[in-house]
PDB file of C-alpha atoms in Angstrom:
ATOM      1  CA  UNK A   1     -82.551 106.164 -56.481  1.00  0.00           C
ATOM      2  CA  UNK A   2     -83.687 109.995 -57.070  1.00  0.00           C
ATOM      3  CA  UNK A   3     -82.034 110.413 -60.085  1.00  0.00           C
ATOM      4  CA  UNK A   4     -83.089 106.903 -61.575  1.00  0.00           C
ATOM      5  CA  UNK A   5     -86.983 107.985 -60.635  1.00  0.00           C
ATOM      6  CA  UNK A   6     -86.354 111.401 -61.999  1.00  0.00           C
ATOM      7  CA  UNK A   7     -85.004 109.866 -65.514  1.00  0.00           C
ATOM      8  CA  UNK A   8     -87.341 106.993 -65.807  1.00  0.00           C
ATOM      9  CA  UNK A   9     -90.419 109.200 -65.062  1.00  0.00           C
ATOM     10  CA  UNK A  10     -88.728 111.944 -68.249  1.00  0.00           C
ATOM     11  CA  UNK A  11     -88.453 109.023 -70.664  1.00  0.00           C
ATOM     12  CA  UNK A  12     -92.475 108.369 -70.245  1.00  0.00           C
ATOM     13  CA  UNK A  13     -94.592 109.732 -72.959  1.00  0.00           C
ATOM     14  CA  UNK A  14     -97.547 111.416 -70.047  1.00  0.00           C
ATOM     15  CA  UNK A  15     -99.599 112.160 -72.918  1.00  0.00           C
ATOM     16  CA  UNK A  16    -100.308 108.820 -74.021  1.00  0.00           C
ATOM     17  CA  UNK A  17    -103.692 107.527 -72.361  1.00  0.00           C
ATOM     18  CA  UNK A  18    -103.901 105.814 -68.821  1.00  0.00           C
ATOM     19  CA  UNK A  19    -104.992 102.749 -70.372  1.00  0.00           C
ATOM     20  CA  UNK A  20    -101.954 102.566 -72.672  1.00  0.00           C
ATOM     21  CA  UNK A  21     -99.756 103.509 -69.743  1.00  0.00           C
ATOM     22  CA  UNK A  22    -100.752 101.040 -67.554  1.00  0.00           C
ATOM     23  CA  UNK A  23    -100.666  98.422 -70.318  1.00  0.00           C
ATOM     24  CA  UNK A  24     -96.739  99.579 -70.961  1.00  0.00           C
ATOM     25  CA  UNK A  25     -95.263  99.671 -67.294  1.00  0.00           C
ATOM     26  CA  UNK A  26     -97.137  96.169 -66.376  1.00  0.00           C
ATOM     27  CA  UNK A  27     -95.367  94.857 -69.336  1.00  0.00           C
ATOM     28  CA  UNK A  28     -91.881  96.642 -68.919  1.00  0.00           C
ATOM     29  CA  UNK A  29     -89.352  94.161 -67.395  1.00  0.00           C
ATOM     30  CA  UNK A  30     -86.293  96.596 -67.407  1.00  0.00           C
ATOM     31  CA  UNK A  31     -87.858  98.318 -64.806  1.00  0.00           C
ATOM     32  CA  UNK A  32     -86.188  98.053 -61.290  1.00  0.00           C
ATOM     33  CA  UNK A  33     -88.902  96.302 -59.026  1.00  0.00           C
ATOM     34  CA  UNK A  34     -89.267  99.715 -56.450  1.00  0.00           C
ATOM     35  CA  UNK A  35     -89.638 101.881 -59.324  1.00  0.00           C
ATOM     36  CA  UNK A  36     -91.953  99.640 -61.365  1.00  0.00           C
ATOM     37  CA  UNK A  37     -94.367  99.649 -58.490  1.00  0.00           C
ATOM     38  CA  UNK A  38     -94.419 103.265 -57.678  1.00  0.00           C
ATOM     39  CA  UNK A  39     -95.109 104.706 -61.241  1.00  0.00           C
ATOM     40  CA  UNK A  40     -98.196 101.178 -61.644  1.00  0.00           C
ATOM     41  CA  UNK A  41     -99.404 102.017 -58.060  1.00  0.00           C
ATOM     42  CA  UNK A  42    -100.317 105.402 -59.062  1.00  0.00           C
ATOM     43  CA  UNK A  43    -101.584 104.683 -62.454  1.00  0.00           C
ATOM     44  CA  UNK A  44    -103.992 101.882 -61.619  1.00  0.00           C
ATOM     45  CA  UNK A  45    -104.759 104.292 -58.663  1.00  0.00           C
ATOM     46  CA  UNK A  46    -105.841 106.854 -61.173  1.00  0.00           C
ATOM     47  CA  UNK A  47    -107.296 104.343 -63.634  1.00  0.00           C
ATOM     48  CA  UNK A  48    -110.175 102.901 -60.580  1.00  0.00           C
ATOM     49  CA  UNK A  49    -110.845 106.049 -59.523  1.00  0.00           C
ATOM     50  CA  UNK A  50    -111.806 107.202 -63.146  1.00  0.00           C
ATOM     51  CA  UNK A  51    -113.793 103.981 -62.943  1.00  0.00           C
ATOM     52  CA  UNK A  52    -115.467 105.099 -60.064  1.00  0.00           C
ATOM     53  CA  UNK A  53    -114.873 101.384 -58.138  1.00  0.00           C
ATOM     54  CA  UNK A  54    -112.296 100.318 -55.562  1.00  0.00           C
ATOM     55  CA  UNK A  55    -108.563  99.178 -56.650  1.00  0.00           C
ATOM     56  CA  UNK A  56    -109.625  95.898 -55.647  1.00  0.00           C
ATOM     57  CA  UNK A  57    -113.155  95.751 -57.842  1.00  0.00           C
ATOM     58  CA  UNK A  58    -111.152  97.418 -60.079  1.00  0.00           C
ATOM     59  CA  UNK A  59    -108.785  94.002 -59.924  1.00  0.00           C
ATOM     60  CA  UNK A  60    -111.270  91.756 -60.266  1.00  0.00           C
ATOM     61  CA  UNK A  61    -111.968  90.859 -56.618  1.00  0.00           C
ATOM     62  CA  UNK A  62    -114.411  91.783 -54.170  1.00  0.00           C
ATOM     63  CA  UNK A  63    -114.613  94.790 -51.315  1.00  0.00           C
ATOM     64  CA  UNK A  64    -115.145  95.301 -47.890  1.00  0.00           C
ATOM     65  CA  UNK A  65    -113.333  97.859 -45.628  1.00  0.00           C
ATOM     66  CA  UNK A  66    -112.310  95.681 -42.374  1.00  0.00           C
ATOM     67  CA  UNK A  67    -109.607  93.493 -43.139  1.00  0.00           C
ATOM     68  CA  UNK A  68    -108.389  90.827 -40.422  1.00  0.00           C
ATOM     69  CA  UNK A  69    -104.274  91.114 -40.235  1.00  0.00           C
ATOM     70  CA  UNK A  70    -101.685  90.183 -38.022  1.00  0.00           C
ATOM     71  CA  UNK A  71     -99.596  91.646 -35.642  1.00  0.00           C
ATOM     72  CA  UNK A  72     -96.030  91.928 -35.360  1.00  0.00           C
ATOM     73  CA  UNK A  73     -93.739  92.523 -31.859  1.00  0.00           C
ATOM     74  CA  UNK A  74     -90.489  93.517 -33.457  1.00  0.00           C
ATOM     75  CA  UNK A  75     -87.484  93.639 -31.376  1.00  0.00           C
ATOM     76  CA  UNK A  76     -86.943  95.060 -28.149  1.00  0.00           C
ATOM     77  CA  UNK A  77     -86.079  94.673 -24.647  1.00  0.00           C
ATOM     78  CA  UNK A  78     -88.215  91.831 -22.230  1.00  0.00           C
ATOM     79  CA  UNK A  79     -90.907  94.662 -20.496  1.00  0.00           C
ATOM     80  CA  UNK A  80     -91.704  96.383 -24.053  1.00  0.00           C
ATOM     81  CA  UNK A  81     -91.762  93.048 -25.810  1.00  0.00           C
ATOM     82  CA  UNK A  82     -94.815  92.108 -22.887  1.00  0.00           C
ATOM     83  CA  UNK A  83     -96.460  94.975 -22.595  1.00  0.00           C
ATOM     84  CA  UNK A  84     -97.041  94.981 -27.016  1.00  0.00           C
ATOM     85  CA  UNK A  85     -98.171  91.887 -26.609  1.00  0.00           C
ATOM     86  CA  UNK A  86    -100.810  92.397 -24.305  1.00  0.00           C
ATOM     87  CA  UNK A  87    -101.560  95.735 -26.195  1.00  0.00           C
ATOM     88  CA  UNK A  88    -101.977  93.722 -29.563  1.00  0.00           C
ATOM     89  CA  UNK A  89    -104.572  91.212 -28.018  1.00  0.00           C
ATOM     90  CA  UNK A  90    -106.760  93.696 -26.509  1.00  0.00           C
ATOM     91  CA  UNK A  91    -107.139  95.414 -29.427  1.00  0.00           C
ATOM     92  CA  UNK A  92    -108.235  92.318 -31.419  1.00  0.00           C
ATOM     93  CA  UNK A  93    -105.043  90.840 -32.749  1.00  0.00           C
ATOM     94  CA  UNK A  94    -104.676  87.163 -32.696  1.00  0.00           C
ATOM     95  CA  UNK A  95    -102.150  86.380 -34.632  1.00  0.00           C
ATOM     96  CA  UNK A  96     -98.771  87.589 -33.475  1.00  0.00           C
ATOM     97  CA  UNK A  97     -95.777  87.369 -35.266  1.00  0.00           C
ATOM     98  CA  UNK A  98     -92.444  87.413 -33.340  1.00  0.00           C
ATOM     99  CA  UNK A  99     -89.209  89.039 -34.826  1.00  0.00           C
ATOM    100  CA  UNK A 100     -85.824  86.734 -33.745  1.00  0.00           C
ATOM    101  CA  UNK A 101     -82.700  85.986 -34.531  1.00  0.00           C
ATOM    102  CA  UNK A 102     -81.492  89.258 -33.117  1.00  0.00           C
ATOM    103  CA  UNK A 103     -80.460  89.151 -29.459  1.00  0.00           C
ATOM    104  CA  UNK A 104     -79.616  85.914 -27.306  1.00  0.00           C
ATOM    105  CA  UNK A 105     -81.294  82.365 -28.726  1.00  0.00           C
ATOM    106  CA  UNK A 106     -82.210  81.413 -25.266  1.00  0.00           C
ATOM    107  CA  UNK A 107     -84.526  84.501 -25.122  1.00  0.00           C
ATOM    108  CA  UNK A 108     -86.163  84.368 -28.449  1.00  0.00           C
ATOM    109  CA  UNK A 109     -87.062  80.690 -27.072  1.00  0.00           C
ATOM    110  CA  UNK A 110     -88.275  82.337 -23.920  1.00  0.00           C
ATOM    111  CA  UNK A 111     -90.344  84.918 -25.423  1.00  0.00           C
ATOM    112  CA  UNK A 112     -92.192  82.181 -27.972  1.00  0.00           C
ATOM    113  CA  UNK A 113     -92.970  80.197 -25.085  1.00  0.00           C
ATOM    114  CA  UNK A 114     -94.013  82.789 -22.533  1.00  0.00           C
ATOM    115  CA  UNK A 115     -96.835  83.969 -25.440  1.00  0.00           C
ATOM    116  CA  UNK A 116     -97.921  80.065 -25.629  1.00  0.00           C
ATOM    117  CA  UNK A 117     -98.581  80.760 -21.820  1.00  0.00           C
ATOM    118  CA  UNK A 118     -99.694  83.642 -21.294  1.00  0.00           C
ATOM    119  CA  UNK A 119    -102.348  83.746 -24.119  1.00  0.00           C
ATOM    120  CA  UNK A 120    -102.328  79.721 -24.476  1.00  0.00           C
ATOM    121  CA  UNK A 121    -105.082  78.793 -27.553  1.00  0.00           C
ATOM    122  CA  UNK A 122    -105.936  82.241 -28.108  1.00  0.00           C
ATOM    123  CA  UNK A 123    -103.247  83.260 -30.076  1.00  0.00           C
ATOM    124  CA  UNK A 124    -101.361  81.948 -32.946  1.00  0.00           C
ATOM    125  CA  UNK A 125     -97.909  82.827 -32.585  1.00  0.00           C
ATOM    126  CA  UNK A 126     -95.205  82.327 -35.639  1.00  0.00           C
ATOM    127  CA  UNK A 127     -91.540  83.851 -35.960  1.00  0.00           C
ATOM    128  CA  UNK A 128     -89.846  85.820 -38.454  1.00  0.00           C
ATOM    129  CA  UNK A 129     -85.996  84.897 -38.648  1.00  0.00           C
ATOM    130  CA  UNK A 130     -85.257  87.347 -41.457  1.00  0.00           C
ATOM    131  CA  UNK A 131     -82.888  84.565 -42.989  1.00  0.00           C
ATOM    132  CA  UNK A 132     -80.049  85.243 -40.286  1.00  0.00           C
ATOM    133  CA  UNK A 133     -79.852  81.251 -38.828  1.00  0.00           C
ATOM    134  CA  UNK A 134     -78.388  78.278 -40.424  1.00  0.00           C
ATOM    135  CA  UNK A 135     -80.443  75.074 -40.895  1.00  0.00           C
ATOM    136  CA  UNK A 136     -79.204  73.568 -37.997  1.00  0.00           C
ATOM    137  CA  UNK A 137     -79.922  76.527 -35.783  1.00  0.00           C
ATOM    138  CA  UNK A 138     -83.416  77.296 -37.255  1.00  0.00           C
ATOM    139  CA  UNK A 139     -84.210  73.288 -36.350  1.00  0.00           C
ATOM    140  CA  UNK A 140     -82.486  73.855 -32.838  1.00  0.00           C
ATOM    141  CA  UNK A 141     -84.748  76.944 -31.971  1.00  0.00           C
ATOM    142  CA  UNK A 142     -88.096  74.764 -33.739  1.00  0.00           C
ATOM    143  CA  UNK A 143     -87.178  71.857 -30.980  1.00  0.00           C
ATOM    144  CA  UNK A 144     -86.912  74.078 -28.205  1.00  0.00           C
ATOM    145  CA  UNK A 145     -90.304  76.065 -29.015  1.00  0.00           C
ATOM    146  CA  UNK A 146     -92.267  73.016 -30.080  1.00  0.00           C
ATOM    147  CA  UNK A 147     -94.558  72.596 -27.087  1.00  0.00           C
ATOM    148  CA  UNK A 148     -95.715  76.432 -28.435  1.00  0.00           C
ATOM    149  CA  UNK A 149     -97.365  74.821 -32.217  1.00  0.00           C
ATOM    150  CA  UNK A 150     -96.409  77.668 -34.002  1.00  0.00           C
ATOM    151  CA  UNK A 151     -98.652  78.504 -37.053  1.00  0.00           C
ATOM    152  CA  UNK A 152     -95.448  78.884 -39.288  1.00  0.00           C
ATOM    153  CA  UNK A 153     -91.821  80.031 -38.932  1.00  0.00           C
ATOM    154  CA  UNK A 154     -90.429  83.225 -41.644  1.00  0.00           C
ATOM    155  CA  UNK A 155     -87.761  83.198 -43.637  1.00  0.00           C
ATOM    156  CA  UNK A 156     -85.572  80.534 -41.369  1.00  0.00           C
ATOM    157  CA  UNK A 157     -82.563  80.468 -43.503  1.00  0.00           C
ATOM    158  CA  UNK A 158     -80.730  82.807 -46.113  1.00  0.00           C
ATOM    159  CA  UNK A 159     -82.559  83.673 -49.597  1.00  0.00           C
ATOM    160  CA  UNK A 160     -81.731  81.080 -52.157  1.00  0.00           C
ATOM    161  CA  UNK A 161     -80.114  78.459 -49.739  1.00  0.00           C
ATOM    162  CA  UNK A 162     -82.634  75.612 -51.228  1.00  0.00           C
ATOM    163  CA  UNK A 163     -80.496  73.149 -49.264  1.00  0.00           C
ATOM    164  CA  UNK A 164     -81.196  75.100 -45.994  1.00  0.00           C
ATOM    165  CA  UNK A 165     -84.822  75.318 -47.020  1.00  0.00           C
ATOM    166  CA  UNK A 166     -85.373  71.859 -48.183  1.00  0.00           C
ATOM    167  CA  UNK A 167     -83.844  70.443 -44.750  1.00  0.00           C
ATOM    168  CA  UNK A 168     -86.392  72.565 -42.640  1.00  0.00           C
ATOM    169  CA  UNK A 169     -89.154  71.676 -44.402  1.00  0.00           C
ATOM    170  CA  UNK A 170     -88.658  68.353 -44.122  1.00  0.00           C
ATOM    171  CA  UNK A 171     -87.564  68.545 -40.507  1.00  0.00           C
ATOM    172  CA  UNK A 172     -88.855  71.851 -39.103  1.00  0.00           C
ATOM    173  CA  UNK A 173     -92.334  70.313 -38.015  1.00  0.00           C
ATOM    174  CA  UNK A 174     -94.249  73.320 -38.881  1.00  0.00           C
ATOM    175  CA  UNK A 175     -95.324  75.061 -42.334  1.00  0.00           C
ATOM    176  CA  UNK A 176     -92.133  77.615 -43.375  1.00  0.00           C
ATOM    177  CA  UNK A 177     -93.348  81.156 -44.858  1.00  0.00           C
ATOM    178  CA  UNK A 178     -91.110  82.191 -47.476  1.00  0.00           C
ATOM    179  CA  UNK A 179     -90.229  86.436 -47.949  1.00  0.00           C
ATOM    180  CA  UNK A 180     -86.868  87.594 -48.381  1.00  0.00           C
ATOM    181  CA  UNK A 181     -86.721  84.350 -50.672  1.00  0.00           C
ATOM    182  CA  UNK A 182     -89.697  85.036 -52.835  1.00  0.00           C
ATOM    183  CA  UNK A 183     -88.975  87.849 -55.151  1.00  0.00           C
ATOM    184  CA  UNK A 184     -89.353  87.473 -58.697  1.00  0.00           C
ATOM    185  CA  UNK A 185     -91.828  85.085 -60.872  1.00  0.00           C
ATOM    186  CA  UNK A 186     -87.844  83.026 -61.286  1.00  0.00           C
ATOM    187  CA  UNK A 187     -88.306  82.263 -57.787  1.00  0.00           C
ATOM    188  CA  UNK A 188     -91.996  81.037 -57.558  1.00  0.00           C
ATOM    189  CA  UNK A 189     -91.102  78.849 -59.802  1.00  0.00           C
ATOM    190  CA  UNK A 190     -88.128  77.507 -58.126  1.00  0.00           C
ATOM    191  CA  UNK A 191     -90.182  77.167 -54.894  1.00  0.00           C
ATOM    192  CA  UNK A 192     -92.887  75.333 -56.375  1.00  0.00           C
ATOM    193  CA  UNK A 193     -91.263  72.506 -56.994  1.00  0.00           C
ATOM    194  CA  UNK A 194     -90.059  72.006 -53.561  1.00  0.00           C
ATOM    195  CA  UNK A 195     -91.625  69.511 -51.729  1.00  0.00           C
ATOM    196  CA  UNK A 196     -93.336  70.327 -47.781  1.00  0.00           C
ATOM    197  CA  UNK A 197     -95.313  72.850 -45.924  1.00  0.00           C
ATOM    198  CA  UNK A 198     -94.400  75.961 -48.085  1.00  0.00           C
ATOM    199  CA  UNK A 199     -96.069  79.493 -47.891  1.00  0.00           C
ATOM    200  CA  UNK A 200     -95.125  82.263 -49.866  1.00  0.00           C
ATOM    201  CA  UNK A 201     -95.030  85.617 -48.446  1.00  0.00           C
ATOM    202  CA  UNK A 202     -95.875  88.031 -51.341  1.00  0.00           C
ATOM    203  CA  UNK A 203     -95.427  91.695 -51.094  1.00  0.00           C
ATOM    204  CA  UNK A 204     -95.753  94.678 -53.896  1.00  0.00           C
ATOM    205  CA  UNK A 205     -93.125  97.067 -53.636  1.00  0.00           C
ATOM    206  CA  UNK A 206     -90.692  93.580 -53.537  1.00  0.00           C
ATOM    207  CA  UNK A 207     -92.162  92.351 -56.574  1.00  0.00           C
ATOM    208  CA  UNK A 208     -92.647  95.492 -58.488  1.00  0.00           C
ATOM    209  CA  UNK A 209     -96.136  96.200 -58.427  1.00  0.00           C
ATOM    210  CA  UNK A 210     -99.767  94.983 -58.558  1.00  0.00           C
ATOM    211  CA  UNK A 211     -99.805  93.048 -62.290  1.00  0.00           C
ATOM    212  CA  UNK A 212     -96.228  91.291 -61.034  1.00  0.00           C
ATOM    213  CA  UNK A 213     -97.968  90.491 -57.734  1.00  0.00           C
ATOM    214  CA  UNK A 214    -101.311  89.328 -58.724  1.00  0.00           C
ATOM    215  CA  UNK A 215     -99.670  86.889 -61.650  1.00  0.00           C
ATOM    216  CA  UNK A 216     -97.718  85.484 -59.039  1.00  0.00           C
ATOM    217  CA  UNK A 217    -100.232  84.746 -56.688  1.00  0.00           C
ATOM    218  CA  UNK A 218    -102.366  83.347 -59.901  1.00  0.00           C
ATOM    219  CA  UNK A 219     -99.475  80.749 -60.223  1.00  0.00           C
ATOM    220  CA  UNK A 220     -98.950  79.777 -56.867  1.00  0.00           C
ATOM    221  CA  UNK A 221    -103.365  79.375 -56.436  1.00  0.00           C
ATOM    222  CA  UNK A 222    -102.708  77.167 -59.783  1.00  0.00           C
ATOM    223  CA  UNK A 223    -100.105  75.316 -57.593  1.00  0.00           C
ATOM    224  CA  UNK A 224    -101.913  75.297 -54.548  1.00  0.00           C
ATOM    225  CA  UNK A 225     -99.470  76.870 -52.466  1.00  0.00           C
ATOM    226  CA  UNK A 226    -101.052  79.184 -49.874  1.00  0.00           C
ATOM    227  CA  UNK A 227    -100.161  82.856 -49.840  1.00  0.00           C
ATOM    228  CA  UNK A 228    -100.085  85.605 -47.353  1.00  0.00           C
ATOM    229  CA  UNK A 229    -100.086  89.518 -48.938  1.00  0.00           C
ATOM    230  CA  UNK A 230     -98.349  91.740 -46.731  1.00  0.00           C
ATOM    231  CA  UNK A 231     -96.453  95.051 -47.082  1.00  0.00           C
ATOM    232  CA  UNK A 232     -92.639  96.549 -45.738  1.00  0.00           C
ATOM    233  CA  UNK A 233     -93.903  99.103 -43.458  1.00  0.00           C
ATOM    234  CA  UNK A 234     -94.354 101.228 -46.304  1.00  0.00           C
ATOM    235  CA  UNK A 235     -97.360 103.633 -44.987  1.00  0.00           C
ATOM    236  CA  UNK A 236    -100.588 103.690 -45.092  1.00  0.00           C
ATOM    237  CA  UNK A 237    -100.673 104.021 -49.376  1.00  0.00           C
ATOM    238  CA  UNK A 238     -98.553 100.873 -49.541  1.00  0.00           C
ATOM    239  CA  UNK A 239    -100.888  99.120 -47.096  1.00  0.00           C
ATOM    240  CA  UNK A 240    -103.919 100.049 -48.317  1.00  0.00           C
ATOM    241  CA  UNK A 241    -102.459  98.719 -51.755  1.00  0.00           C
ATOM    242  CA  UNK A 242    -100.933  95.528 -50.665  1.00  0.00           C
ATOM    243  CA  UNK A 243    -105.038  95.260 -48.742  1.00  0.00           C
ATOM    244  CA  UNK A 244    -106.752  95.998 -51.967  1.00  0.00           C
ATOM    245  CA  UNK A 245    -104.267  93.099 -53.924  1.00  0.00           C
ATOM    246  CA  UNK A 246    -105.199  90.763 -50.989  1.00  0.00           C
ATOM    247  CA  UNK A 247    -108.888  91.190 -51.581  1.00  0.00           C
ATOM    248  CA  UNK A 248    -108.571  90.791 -54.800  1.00  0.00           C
ATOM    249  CA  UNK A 249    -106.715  87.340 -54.592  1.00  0.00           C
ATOM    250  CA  UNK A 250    -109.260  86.280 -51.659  1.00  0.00           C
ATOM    251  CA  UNK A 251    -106.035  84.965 -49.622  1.00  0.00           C
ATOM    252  CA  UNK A 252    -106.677  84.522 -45.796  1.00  0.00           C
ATOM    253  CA  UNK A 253    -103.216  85.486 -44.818  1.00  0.00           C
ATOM    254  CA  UNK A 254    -102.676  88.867 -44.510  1.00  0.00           C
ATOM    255  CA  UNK A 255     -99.962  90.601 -43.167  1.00  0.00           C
ATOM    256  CA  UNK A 256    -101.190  94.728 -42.969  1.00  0.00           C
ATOM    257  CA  UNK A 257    -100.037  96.554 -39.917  1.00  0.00           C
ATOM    258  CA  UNK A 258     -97.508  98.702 -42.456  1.00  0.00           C
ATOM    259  CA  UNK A 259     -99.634 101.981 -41.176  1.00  0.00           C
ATOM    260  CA  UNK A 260    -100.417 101.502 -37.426  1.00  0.00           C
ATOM    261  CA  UNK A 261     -99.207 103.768 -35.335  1.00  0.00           C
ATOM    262  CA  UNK A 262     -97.284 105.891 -37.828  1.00  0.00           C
ATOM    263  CA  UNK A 263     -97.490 109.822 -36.778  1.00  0.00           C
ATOM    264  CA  UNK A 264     -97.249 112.031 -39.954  1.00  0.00           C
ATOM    265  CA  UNK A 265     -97.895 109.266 -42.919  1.00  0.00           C
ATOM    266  CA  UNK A 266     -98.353 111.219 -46.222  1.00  0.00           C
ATOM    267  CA  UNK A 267    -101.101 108.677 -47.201  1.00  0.00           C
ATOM    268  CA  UNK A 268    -104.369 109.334 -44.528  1.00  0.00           C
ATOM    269  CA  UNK A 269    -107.576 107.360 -44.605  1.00  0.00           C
ATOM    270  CA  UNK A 270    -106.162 103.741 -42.820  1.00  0.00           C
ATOM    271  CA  UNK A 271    -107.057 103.182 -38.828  1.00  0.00           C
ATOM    272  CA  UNK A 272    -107.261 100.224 -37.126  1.00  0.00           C
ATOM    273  CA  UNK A 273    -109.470  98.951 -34.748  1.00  0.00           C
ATOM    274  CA  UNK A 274    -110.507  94.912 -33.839  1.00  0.00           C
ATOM    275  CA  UNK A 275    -107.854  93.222 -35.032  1.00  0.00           C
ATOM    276  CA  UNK A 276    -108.424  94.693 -38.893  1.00  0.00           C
ATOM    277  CA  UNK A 277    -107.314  97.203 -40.803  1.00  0.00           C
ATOM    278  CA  UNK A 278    -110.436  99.809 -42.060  1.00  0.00           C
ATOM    279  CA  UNK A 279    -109.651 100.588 -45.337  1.00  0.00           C
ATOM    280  CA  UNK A 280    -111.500 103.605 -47.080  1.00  0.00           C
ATOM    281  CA  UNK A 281    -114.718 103.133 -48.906  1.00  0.00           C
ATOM    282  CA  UNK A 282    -113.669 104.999 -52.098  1.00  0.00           C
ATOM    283  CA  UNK A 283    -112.626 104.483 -55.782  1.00  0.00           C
ATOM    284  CA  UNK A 284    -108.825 103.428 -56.265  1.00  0.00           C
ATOM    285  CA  UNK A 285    -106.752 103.332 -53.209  1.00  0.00           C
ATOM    286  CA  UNK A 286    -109.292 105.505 -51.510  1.00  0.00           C
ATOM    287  CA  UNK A 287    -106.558 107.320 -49.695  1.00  0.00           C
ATOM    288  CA  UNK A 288    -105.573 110.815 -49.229  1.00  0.00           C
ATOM    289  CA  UNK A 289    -102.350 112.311 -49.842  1.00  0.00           C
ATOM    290  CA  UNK A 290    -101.294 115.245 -47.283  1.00  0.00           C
ATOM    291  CA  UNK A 291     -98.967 117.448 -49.419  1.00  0.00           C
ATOM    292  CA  UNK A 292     -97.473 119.008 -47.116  1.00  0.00           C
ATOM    293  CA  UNK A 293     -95.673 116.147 -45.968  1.00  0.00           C
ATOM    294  CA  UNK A 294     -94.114 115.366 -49.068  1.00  0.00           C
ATOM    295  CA  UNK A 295     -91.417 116.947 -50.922  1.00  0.00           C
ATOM    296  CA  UNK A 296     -92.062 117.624 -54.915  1.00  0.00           C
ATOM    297  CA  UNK A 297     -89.294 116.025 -57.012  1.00  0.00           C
ATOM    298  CA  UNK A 298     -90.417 116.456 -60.263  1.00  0.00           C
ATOM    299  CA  UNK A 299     -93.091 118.047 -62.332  1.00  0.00           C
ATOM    300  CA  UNK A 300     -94.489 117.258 -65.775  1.00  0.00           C
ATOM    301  CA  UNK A 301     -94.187 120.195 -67.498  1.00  0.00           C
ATOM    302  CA  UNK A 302     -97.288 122.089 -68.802  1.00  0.00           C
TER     303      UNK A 302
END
C-alpha cells in the first residue's frame, strides 16, 4: 500500500491549483477507494480552511460542534462487556451497539437481553454481526432476542448474499443496517431496489472519500432510505471527517466513537463528553496534526 501511495501521489501535477485538484481526484475512478480518500480528505481539508468555514459549511451543510453518536461494546469477556456498558450510559450514550457473532450464540443472546434489563427503555440496543451468520442463524438469534426491540441488527449475513438479505428483511422483524455490503455507488443501487426495513451504513475511507460519500447519500435521500455516517476506527481526523460529512447530509444516525479513548492519535482536537462527540470550531477539519507521531513518507520536492 506504501509504494502504491508513494507512486500515485508522484504522478500528481502539485502545482496545478487546489480547485483543479480537487475537481480531478473527485472525478478519478481508477483510484483505489483508501487512497482516493486520503489524497480528497486532505485537499478539501486545505480547500475550507482557505475558505475560512468548516468542512461541513464548506459541503453545503450546517455546523455545530456536539454531535450525538453511538456507542459500541466490542468483544470481550462477561465482567468487561458490563462494566463498558455501564461506563457508556453514564457518560451520555444511549445508543449501544453490540458486536456478535464471535464467541458462543447463547451468550451474545444473553448479553442483548441482560442490556434490555438492566437499562430497560433507556437504551436502544442493536447488534453488529459483521456478516459471519447465515440467514437462518441471524433469524434464530432475532427470535431469541426479540423481547429486547432492537433498533436494528448490522450486517447479519455475508456482503452480496441478496438471498440472505432479502430473507431477513422480510423475516428478521427489525430494520437491517447494511456496512460491509454497502461499498460502491454499484451497490446502492443494488440495495435500493430491495424491498423492507433497509439502512445503509455509509462510511468514507470505504467509499473513497467525501464527493463518493456525499453522492451516495444524495441517492439514497432521493430513495428515501435512511442513512447512518460512521467511520472504521480510523482516529480522530477520520472521525472528525466522517462528523463533518454527517452534518452536511443532516442524517440522524451517526456512528462517531472512531477517536474515544485513543492514547497518541496523530489527529488532536476531538473529546467526548454527553453522549457527543465535540468537534473543533475551526475552518476545514479543524484538527491538529502532532508530527511527531507520524512518520514522513514522502516529500514534494521544492
Amino acid at each position: 500500500m506504501r509504494q502504491q501511495v508513494l507512486d500515485r501521489l508522484c504522478s500528481i501535477d502539485w502545482t496545478e491549483s487546489l480547485d483543479h485538484l480537487a475537481a480531478h481526484v473527485s472525478t478519478d475512478t481508477e483510484m483505489p477507494a483508501l487512497l482516493h480518500a486520503l489524497i480528497e480528505t486532505a485537499l478539501l481539508d486545505c480547500l475550507a480552511r482557505i475558505d475560512g468555514t468548516p468542512l461541513s459549511t464548506y459541503l453545503g451543510g450546517p455546523h455545530q460542534t456536539d454531535i450525538e453518536t453511538n456507542q459500541c461494546i466490542f468483544w470481550c469477556d462477561r465482567a468487561a462487556f458490563e462494566e463498558r456498558a455501564k461506563r457508556f450510559v453514564s457518560e451520555g450514550f444511549h445508543d449501544l451497539k453490540v458486536r456478535v457473532g464471535i464467541g458462543e450464540f447463547e451468550e451474545d443472546v444473553r448479553r442483548i437481553l441482560w442490556l434490555k434489563d438492566q437499562f430497560s427503555e433507556t437504551v436502544s440496543i442493536a447488534a453488529d454481526i459483521n456478516g459471519t451468520w447465515s440467514a437462518q442463524k441471524a433469524l434464530a438469534f432475532l427470535t431469541a432476542v426479540e423481547s429486547a426491540k432492537m433498533d436494528y441488527v448490522e450486517q447479519p449475513t455475508p456482503a452480496g448474499d441478496y438471498a440472505a438479505l432479502r430473507q431477513i428483511l422480510e423475516d428478521g422483524g427489525v430494520p437491517v443496517m447494511v456496512d460491509e455490503g454497502a461499498t460502491s455507488s454499484a451497490d446502492i443501487e443494488t440495495l435500493i431496489q430491495m424491498n423492507g426495513p433497509l439502512r445503509i451504513h455509509l462510511k468514507a475511507f470505504k467509499f473513497g472519500g467525501p464527493s463518493r460519500l456525499l453522492r451516495a447519500a444524495k441517492r439514497l435521500e432521493e430513495a428515501a432510505i435512511p442513512f447512518m455516517m460512521g467511520q472504521m476506527n480510523e482516529g480522530g481526523i477520520a472521525t472528525a471527517l466522517a462528523a463533518h460529512c454527517a452534518l452536511a447530509t443532516g442524517t440522524p444516525l451517526r456512528e462517531l466513537y472512531g477517536a474515544y479513548g485513543l492514547i497518541s492519535d496523530p489527529g488532536s482536537g476531538i473529546s467526548y463528553d454527553h453522549g457527543c462527540v465535540l468537534i473543533p470550531d475551526g475552518p476545514g477539519l479543524g484538527m491538529e496534526l502532532q508530527q511527531e507521531t507520524t512518520n514522513l513518507i514522502w516529500e514534494y520536492p521544492k
